[in-house]
PDB file of C-alpha atoms in Angstrom:
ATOM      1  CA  UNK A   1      32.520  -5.782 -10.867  1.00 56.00           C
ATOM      2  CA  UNK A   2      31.533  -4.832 -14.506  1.00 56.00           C
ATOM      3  CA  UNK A   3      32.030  -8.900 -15.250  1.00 61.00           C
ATOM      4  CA  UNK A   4      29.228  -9.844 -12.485  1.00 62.00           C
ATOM      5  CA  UNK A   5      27.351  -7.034 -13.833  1.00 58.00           C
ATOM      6  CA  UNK A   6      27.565  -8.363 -17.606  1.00 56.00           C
ATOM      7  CA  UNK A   7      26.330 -12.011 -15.894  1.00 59.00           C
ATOM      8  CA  UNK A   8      22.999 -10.908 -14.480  1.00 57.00           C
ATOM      9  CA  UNK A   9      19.632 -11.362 -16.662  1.00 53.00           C
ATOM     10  CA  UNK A  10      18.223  -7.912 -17.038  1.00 59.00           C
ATOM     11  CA  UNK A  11      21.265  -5.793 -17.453  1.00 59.00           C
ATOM     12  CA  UNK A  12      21.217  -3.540 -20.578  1.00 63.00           C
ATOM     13  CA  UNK A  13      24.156  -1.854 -20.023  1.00 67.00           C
ATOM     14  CA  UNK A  14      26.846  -0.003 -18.301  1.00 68.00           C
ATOM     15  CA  UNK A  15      29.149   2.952 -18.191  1.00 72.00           C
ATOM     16  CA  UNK A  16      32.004   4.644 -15.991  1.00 75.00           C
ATOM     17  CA  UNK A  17      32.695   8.343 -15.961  1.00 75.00           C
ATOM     18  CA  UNK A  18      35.383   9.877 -14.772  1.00 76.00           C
ATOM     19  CA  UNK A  19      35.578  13.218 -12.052  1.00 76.00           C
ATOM     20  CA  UNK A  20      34.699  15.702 -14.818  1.00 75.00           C
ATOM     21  CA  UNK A  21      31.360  13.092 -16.352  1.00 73.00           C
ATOM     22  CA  UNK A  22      33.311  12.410 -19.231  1.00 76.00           C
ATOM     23  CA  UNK A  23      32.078   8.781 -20.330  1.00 74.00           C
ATOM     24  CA  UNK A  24      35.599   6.835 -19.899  1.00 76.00           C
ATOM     25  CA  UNK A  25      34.026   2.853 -20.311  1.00 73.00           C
ATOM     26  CA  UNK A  26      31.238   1.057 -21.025  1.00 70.00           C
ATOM     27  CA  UNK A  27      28.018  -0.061 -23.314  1.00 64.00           C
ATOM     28  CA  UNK A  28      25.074   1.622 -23.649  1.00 53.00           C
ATOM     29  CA  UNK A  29      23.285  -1.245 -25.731  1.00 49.00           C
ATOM     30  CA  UNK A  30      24.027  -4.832 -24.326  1.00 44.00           C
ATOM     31  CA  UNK A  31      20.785  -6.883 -25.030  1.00 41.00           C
ATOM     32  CA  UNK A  32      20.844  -9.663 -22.688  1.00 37.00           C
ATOM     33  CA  UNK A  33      17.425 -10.491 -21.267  1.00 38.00           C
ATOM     34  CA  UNK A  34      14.259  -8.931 -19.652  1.00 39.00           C
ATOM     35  CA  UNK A  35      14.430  -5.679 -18.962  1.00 38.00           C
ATOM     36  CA  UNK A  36      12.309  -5.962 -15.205  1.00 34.00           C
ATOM     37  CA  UNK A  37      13.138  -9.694 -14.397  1.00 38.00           C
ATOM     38  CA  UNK A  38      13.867 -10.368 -10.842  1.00 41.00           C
ATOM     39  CA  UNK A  39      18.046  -9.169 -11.485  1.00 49.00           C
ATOM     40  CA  UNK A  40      17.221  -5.613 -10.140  1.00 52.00           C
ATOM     41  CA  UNK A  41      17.737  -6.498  -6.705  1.00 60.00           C
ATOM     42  CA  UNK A  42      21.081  -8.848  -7.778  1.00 62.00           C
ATOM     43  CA  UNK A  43      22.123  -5.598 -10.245  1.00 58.00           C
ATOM     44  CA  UNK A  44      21.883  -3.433  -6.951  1.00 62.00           C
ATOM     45  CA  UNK A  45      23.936  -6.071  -4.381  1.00 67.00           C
ATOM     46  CA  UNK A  46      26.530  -6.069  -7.003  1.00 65.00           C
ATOM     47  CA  UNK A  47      27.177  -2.323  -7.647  1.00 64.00           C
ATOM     48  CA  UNK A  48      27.094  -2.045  -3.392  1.00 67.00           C
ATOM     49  CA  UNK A  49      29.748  -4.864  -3.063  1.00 70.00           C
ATOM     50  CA  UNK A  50      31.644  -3.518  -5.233  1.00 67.00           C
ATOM     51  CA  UNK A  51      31.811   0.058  -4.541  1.00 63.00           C
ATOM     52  CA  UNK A  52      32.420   0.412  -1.017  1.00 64.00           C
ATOM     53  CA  UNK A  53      32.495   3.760  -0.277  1.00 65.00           C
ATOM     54  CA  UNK A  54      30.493   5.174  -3.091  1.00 67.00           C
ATOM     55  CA  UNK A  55      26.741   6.752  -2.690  1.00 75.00           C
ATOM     56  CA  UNK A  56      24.418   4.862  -4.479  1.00 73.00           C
ATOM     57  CA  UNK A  57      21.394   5.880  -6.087  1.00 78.00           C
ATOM     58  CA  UNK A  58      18.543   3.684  -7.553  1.00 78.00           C
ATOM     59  CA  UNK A  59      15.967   4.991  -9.640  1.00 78.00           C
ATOM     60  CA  UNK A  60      12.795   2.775 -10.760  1.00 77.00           C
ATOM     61  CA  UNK A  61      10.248   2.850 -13.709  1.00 76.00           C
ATOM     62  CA  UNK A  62       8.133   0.862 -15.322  1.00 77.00           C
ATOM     63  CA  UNK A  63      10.416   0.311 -17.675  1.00 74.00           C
ATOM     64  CA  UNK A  64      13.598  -0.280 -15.998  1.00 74.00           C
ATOM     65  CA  UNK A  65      15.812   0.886 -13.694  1.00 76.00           C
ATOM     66  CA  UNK A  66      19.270   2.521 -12.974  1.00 78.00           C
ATOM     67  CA  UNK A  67      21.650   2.389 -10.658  1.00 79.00           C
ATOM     68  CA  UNK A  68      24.251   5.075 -10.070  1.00 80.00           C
ATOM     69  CA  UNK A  69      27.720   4.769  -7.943  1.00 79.00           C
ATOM     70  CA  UNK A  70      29.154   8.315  -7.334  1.00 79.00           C
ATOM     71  CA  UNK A  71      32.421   8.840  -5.376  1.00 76.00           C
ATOM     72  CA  UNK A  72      35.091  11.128  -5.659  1.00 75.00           C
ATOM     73  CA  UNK A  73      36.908  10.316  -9.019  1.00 78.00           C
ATOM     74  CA  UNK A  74      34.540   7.659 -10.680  1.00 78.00           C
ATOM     75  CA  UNK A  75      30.849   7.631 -11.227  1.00 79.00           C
ATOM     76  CA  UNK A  76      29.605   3.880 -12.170  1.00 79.00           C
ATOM     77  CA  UNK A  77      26.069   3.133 -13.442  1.00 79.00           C
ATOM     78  CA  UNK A  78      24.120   0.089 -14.885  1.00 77.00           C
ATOM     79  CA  UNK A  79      20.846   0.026 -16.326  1.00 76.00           C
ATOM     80  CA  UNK A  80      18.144  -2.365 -17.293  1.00 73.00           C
ATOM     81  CA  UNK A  81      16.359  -0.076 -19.671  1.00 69.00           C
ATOM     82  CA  UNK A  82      14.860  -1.875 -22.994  1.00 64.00           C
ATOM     83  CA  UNK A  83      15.064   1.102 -24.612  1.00 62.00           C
ATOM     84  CA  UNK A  84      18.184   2.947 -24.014  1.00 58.00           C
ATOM     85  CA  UNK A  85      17.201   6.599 -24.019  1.00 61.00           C
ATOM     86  CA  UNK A  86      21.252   8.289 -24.235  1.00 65.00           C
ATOM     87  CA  UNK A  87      19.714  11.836 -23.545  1.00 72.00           C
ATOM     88  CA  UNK A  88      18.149  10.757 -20.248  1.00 73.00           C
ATOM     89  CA  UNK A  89      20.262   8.725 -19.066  1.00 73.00           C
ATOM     90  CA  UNK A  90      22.817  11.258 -19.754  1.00 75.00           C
ATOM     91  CA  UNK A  91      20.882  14.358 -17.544  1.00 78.00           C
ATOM     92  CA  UNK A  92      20.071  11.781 -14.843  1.00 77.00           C
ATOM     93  CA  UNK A  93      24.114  11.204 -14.889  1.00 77.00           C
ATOM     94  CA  UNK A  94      25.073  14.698 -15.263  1.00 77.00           C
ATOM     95  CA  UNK A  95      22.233  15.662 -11.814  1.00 78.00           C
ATOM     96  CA  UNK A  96      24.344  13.224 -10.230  1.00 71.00           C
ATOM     97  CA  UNK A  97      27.857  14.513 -10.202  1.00 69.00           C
ATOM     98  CA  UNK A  98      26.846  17.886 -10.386  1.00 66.00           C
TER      99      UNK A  98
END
């Protein structure tokens, strides 16, 4: 899954936590294209394929977007933020799996 994500224009980076938020995988800082191209609606279908029986959130800007799968042991996200903001990310995350 974290391969397709890597593929799509508009991805800015990734992460995987595990059960106790701990960040386990990931980049916070890919650069690989426009931040609100037409991939948010690809980013979305790929984190839902792959998943299965996670709950997804999506949460739009103006500025980007993120997507968050949360199940039991593993909390995925991607983002197409230009400007990675860790901190907010990070309390969006943390609301999450809470």
């Amino acid at each position: 899954m974290i391969n397709r994500i890597t593929n799509i224009i508009g991805y800015r980076g990734h992460g995987v936590l595990n059960e106790h938020g701990t960040y386990i995988e990931g980049s916070y800082h890919n650069d690989l294209g426009s931040s609100l191209g037409s991939s948010i609606s690809n980013l979305k279908a790929v984190i839902e394929e792959g998943l299965g029986d996670f709950q997804i959130l999506s949460l739009r800007g103006t500025k980007g977007a993120i997507f968050i799968g949360n199940g039991k042991d593993r909390t995925y996200f991607i983002h197409t933020s230009q400007e990675t903001n860790y901190g907010l990310i990070r309390e969006i995350l943390n609301r999450v799996i809470s």
